[in-house]
Tab-separated table of C-alpha atoms and ligand atoms in Angstrom:
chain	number	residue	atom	x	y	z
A	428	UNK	CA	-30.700	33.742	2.445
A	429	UNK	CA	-28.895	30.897	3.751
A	430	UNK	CA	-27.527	28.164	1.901
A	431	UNK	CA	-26.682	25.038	4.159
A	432	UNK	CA	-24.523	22.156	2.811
A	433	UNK	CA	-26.911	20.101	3.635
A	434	UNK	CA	-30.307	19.745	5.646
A	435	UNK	CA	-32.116	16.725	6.460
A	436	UNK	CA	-34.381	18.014	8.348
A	437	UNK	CA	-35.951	19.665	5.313
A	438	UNK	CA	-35.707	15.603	4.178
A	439	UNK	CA	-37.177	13.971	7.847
A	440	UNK	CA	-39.973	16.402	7.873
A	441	UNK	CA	-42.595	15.787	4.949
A	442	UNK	CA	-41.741	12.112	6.132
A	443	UNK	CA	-42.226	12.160	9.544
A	444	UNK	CA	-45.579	10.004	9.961
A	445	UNK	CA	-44.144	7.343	7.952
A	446	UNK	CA	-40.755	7.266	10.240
A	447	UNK	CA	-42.664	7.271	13.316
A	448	UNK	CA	-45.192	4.544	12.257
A	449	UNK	CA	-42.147	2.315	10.901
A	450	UNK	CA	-39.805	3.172	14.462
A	451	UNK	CA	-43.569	2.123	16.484
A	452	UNK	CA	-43.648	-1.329	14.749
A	453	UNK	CA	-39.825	-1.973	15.609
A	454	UNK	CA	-40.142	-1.159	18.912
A	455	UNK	CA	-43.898	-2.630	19.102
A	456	UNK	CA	-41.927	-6.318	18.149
A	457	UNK	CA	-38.697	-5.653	20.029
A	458	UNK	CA	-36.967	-6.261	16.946
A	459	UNK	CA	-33.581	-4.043	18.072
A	460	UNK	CA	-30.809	-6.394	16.293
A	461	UNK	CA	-31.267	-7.659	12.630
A	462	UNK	CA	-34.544	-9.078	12.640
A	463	UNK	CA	-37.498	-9.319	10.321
A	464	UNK	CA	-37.680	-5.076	9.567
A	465	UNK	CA	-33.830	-5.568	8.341
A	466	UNK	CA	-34.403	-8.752	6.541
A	467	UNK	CA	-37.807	-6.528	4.674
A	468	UNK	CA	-35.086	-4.396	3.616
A	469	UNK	CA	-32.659	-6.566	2.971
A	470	UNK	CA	-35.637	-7.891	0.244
A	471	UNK	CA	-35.818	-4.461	-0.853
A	472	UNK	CA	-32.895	-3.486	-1.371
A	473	UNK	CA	-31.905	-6.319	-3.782
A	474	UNK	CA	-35.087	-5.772	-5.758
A	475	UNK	CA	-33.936	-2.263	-5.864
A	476	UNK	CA	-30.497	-3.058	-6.915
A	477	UNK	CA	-31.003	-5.452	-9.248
A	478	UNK	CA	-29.502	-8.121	-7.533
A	479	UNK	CA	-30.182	-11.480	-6.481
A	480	UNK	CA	-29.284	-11.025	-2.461
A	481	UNK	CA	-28.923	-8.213	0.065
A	482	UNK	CA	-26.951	-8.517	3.252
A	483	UNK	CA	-27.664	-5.606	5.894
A	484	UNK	CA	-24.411	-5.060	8.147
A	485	UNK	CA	-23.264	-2.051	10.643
A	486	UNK	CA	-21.990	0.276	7.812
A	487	UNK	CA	-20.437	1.237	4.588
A	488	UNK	CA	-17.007	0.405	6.328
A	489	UNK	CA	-18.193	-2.972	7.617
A	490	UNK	CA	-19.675	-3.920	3.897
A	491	UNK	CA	-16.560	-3.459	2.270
A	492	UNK	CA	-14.672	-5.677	4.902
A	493	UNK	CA	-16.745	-8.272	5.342
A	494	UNK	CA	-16.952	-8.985	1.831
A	495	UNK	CA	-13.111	-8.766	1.355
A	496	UNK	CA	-13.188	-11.632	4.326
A	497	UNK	CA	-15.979	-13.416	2.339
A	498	UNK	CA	-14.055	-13.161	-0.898
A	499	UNK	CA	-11.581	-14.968	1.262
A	500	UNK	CA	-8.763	-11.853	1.090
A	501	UNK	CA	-6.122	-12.080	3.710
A	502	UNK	CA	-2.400	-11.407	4.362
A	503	UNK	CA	0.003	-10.912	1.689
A	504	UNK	CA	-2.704	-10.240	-0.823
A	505	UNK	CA	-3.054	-6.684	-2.331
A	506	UNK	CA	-5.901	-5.224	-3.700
A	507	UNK	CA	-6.350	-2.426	-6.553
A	508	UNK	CA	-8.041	0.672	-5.299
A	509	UNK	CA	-8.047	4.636	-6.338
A	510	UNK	CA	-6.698	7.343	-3.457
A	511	UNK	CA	-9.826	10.279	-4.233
A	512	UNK	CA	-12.063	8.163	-1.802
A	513	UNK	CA	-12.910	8.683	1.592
A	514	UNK	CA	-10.468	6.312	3.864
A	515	UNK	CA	-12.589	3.425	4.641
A	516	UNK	CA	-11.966	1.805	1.311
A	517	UNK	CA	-8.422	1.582	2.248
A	518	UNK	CA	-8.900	0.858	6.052
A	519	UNK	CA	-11.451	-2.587	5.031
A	520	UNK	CA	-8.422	-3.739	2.825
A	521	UNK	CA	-5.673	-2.966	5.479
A	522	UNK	CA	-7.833	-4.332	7.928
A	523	UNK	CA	-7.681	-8.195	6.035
A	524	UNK	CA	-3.822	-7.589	6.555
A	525	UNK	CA	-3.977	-7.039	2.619
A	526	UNK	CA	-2.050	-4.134	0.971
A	527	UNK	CA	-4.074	-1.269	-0.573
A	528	UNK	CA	-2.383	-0.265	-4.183
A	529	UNK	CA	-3.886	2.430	-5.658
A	530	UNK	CA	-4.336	3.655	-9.241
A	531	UNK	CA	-4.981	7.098	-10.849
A	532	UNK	CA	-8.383	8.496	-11.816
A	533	UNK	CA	-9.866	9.664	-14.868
A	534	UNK	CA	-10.039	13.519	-15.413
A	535	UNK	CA	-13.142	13.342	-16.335
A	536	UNK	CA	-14.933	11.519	-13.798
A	537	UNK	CA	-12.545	11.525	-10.958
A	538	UNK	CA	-13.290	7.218	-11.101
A	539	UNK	CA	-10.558	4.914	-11.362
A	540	UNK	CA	-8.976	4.677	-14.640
A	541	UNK	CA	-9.183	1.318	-16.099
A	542	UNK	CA	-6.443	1.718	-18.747
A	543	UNK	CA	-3.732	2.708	-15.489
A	544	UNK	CA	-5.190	-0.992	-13.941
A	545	UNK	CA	-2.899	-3.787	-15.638
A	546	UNK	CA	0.597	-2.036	-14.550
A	547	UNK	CA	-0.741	-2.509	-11.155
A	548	UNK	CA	-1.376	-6.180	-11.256
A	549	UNK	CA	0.740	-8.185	-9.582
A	550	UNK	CA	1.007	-12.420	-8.668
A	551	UNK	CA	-0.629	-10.827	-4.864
A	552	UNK	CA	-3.390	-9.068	-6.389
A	553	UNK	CA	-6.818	-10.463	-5.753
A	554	UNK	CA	-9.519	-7.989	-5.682
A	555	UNK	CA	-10.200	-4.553	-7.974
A	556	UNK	CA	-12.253	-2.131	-5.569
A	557	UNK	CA	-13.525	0.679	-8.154
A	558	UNK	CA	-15.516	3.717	-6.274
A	559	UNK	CA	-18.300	5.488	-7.798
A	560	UNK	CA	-17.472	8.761	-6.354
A	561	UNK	CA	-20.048	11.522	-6.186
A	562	UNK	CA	-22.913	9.034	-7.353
A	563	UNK	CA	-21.225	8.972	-10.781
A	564	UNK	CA	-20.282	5.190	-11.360
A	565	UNK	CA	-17.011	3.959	-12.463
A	566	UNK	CA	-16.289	2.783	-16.459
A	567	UNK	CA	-17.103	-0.877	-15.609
A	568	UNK	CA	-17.239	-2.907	-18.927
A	569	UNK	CA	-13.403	-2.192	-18.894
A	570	UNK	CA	-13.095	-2.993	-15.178
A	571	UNK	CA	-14.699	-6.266	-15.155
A	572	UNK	CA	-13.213	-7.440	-18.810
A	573	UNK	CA	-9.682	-6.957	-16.834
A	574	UNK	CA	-10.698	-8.426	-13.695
A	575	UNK	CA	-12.234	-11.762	-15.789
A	576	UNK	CA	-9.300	-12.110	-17.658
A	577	UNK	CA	-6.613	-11.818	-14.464
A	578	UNK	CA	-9.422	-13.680	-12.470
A	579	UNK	CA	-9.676	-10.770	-9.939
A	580	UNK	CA	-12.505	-10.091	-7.910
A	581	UNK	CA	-14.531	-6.621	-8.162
A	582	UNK	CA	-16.251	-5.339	-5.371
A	583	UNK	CA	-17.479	-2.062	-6.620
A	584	UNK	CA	-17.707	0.862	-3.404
A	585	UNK	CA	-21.197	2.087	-4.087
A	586	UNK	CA	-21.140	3.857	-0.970
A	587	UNK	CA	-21.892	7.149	-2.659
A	588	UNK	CA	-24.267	5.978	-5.852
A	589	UNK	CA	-27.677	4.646	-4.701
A	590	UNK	CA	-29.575	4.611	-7.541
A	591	UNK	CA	-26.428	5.323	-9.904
A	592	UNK	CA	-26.476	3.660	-13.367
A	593	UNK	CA	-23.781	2.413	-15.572
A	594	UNK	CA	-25.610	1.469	-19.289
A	595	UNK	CA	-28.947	0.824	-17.660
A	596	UNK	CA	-27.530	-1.084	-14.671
A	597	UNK	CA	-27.539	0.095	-11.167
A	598	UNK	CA	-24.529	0.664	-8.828
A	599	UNK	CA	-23.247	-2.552	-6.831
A	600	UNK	CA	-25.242	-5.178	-9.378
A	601	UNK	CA	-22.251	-5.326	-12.073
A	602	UNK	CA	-19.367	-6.937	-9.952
A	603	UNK	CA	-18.992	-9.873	-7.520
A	604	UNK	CA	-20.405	-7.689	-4.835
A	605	UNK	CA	-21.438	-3.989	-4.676
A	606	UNK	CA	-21.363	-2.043	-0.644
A	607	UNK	CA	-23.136	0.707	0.386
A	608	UNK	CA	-22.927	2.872	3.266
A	609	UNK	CA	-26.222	4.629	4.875
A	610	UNK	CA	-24.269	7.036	6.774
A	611	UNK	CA	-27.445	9.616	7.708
A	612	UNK	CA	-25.762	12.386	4.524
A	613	UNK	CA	-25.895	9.521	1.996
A	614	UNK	CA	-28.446	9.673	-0.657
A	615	UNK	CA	-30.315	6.944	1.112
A	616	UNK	CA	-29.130	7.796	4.785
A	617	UNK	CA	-30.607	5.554	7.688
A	618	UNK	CA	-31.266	7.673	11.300
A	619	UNK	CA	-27.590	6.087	12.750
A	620	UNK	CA	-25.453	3.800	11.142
A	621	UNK	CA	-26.186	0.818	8.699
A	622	UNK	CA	-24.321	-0.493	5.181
A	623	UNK	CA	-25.746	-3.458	3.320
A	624	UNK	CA	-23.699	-6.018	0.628
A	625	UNK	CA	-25.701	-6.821	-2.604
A	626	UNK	CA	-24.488	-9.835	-4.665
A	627	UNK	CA	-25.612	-12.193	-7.141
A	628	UNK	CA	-23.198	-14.930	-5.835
A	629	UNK	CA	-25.178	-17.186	-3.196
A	630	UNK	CA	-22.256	-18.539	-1.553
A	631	UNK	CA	-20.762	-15.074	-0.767
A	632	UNK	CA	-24.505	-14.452	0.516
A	633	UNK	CA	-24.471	-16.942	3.030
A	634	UNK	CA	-20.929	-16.601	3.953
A	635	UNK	CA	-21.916	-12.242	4.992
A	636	UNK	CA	-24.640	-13.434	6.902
A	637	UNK	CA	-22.478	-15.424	9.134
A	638	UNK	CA	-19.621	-13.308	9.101
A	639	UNK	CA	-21.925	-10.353	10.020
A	640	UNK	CA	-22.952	-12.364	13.131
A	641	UNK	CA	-19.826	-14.039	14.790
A	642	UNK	CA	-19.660	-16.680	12.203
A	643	UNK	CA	-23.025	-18.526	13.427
A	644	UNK	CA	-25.731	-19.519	11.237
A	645	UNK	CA	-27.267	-21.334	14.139
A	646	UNK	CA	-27.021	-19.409	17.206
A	647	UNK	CA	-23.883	-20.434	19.403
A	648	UNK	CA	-22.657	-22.596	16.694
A	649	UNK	CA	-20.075	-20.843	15.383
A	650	UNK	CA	-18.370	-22.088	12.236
A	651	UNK	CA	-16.666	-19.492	11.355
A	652	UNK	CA	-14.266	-16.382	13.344
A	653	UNK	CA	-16.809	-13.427	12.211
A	654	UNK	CA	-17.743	-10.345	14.163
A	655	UNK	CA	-20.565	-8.135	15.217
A	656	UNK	CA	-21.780	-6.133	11.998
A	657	UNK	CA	-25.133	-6.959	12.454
A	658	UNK	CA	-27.856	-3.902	11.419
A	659	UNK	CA	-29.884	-2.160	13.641
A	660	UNK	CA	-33.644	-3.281	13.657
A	661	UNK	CA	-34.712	0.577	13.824
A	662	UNK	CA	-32.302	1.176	10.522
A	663	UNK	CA	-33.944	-1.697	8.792
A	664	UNK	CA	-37.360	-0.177	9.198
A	665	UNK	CA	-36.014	3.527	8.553
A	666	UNK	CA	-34.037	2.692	5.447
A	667	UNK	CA	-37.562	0.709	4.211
A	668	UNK	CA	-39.647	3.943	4.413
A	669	UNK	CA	-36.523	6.198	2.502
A	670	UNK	CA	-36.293	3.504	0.361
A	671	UNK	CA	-39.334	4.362	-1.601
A	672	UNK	CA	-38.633	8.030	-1.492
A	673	UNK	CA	-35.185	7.375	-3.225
A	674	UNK	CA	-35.762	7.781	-6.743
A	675	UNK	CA	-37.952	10.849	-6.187
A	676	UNK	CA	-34.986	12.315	-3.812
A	677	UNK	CA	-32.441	11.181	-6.782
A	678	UNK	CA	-34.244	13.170	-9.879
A	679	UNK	CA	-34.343	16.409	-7.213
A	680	UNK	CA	-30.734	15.783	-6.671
A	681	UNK	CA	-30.381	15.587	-10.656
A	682	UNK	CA	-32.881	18.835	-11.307
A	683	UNK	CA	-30.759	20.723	-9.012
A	684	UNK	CA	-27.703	19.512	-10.758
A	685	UNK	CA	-28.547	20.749	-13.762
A	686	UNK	CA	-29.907	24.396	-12.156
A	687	UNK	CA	-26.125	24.340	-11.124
A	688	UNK	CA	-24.757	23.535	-14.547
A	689	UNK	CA	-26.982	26.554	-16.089
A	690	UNK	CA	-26.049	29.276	-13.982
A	691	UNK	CA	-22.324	28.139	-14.149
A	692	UNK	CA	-22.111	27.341	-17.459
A	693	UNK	CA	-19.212	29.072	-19.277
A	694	UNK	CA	-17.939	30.808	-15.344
A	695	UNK	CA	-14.370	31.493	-15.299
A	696	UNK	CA	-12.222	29.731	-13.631
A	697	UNK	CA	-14.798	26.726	-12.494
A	698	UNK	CA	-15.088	23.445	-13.863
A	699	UNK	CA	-18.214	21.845	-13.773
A	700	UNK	CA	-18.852	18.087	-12.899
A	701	UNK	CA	-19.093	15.832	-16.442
A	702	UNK	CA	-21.432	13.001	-16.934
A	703	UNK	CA	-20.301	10.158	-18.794
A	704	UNK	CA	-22.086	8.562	-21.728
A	705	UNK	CA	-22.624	5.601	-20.202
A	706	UNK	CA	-23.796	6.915	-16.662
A	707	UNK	CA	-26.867	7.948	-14.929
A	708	UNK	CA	-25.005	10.087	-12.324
A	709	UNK	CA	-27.115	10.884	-9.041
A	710	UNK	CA	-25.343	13.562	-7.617
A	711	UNK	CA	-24.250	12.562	-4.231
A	712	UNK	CA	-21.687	14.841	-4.398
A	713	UNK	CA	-21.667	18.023	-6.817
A	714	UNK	CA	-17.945	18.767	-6.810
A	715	UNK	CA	-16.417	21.914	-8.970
A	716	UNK	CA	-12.811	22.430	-8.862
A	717	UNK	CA	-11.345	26.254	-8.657
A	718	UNK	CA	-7.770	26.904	-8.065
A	719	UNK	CA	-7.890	29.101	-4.917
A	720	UNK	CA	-10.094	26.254	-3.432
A	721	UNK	CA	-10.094	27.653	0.332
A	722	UNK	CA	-10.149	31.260	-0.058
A	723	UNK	CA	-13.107	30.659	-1.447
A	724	UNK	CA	-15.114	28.389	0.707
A	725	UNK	CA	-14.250	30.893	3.389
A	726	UNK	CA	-15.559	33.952	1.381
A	727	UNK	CA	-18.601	31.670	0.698
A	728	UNK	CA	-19.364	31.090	4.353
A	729	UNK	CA	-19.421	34.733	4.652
A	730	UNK	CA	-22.214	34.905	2.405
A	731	UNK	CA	-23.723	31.637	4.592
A	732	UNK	CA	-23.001	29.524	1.458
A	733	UNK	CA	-21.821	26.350	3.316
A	734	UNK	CA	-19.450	24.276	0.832
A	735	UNK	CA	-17.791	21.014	1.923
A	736	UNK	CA	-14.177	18.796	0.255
A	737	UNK	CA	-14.484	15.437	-0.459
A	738	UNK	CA	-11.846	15.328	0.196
A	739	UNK	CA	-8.899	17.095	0.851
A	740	UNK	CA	-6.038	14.700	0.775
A	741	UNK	CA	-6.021	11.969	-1.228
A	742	UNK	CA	-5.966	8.225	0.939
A	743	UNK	CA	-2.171	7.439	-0.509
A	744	UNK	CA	-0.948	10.969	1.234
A	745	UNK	CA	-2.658	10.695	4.638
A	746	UNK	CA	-0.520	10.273	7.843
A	747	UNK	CA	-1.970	6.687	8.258
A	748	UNK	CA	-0.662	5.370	4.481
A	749	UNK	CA	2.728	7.152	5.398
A	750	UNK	CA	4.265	3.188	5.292
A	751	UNK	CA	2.987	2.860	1.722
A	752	UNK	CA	6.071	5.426	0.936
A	753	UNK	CA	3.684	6.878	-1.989
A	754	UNK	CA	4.763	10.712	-2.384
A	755	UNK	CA	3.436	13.423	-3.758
A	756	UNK	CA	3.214	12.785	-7.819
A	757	UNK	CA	2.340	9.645	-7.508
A	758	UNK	CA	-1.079	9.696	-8.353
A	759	UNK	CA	-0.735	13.348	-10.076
A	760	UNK	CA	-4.773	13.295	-11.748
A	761	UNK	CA	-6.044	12.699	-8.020
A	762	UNK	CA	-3.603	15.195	-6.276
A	763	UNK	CA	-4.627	17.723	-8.415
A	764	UNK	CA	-8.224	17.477	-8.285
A	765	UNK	CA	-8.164	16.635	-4.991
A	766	UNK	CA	-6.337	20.207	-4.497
A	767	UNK	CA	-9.296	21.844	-6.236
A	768	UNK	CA	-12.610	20.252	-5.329
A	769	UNK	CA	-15.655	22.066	-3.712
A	770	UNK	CA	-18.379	20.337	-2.860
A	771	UNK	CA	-20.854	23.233	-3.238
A	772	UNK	CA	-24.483	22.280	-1.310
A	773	UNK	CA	-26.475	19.981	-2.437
A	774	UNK	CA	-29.560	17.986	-1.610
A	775	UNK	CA	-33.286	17.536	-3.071
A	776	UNK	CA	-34.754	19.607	-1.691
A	777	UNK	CA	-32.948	23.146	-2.271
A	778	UNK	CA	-34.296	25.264	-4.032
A	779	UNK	CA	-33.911	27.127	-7.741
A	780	UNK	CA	-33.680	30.424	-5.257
A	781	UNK	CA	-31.029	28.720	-3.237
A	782	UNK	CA	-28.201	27.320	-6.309
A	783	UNK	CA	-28.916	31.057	-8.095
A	784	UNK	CA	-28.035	32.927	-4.639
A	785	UNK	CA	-25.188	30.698	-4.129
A	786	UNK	CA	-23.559	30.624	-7.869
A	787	UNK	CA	-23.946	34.323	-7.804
A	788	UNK	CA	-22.066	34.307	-4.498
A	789	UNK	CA	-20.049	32.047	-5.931
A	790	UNK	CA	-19.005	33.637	-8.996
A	791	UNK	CA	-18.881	37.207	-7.045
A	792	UNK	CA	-16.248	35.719	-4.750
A	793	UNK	CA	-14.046	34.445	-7.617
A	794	UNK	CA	-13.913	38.107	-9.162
A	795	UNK	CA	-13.175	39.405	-5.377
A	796	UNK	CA	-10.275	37.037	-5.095
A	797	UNK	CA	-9.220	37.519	-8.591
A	798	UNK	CA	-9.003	41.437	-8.346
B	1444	PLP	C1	-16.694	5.952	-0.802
B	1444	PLP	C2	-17.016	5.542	0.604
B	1444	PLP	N1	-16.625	4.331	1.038
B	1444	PLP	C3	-16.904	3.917	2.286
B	1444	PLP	C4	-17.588	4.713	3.171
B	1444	PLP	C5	-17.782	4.232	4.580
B	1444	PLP	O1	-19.097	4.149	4.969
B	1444	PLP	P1	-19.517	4.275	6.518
B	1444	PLP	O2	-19.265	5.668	6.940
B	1444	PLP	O3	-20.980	3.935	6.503
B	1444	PLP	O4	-18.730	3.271	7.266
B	1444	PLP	C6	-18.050	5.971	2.748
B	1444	PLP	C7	-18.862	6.854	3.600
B	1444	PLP	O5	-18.590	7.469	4.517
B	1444	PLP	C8	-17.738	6.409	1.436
B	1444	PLP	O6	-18.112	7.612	1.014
């Protein structure tokens, strides 16, 4: 048996007729850039979320820095951030000329502590950027009672929790903006590249859809310095048809979850992932840590158990925050799990044959290394 990491073609194919028909009527109308299939979506996506308005952009990366530029963040500013996420959080604030300061995560969930947030504040800080990593969102009552009361923005990095719920609310529709990348592995993944904005605030609305399109709202009348972030027509009408699958692909993502959880229940030497109280986690990710982390991803793929990290070093130790001058210890909850994460395979549609081949590989390995 094999056991990929992940395999959307097992995703594409009971889908394909619905892909195809929705790819015909974009190329049927022409309608490559933006365009009526991405503002459908757009429609969609809001309703989805929760919130008022959508804004469809180039991807996850370009969400979170267009709305730093719409928040109005610039030089000299800094803005509060946790390292265990995948760089582009930091790059979007580095790339205002702001100053990424990170703080430590919870043990539990591996999402930013809000009780390590205040120290952090500063007279530069502007904007709190909490990620809900692994489709498990952040503790956000906490989040947005500090950010109210030190007048700080939240953008919440929702990249990896589509469909994630925090007390009955979804992912991106608590703070003053929540961005989402469709990278094609994402639990709603277009066919390329896309990312879309959701916010209640109308003003930050229209400001994206400028910004996204080299500051015009009227074409050639540019008000504004923007840039080119503009979704593809063909990911408009893709991410419309997986739209409607979501919820079904999120409970298979959650079923299989919990097939993991029973057949490593009580395992030595594994710790499980935890869902909070509060959350409706939907298992972007499903990250155990182990000590001897890459001995036994190797000894896995030997078995054709394919395991990912997400991710490996955390954003404050990588060669391109070396400037920051942030050594090792100084986020000690993310450098350890970071250290110890494996992101064992996981997608709707594996099967209960699958996670009980690979957690008995899995738990066979450990002994092997152990003896
Ligand atoms: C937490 C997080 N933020 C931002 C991004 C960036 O998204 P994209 O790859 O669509 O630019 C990703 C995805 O790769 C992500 O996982």
């Amino acid at each position: 048996m094999k056991v990929p990491f992940l395999d959307l073609k097992a995703q594409y194919e009971p889908i394909r007729g619905e892909i195809a028909e929705a790819i015909q009527q974009v190329l049927d109308r022409t309608a490559f850039a933006g365009g009526p299939f991405v503002a459908q979506f757009e429609k969609e996506f809001a309703a989805f979320c929760g919130a008022r308005f959508s804004v469809g952009v180039g991807s996850g990366t370009d969400a979170l820095w267009m709305t730093l530029l719409g928040l109005g963040i610039g030089s000299g500013d800094e803005v509060i951030t946790v390292p265990d996420t995948f760089i582009a959080t930091a790059e979007a604030i580095s790339w205002c000329r702001a100053k990424p300061v990170f703080v430590d995560v919870d043990p539990g969930t591996y999402n930013m502590d809000p009780s390590k947030i205040e120290a952090a504040i500063t007279k530069k800080t502007k904007a709190i950027i909490p990620v809900h990593l692994f489709g498990q969102m952040a503790d956000m009552d906490p989040i947005m009672e500090i950010a109210r009361k030190r007048k700080l923005f939240v953008i919440e990095d929702a990249s990896q929790a589509h469909g994630a719920e925090y007390k009955g609310k979804k992912a991106g529709s608590i703070g003053d903006a929540g961005c989402f990348s469709f990278y094609p592995g994402k639990n709603l993944g277009a066919y390329g590249e896309a990312g879309a904005v959701v916010t209640n605030n109308e003003a930050l609305d229209k400001t994206m859809r400028m910004l996204r399109d080299h500051g015009q709202a009227k074409k050639y009348y540019h008000s504004l310095i923007g840039w080119n972030a503009r979704m593809d027509g063909i990911q408009g009408a893709v991410l419309s048809v997986k739209l409607r699958h979501l919820p079904a692909w999120n409970e298979g993502r959650c079923r299989n979850a919990a097939i993991y959880d029973e057949f490593l229940k009580g395992a030595k030497g594994v710790t499980i992932p935890k869902q909070a109280g509060y959350a409706k986690h939907v298992y972007h990710i499903y990250a155990i840590r182990v000590a001897d982390r890459d001995r036994l991803i190797s000894a896995l793929a030997e078995k054709d158990i394919h395991c990912g990290i997400h991710y490996p070093i955390p954003v404050h130790l990588l060669d391109a925050y070396k400037s920051l001058n942030l050594g090792k210890g100084s986020f000690p909850v993310a450098e350890k799990s970071a250290a110890e994460f494996v992101s064992l395979p996981m997608f709707a549609e594996l099967t209960r044959e699958q996670i009980e081949f690979a957690t008995k590989g899995l738990k066979q390995s450990l002994a092997a290394l152990a003896s």
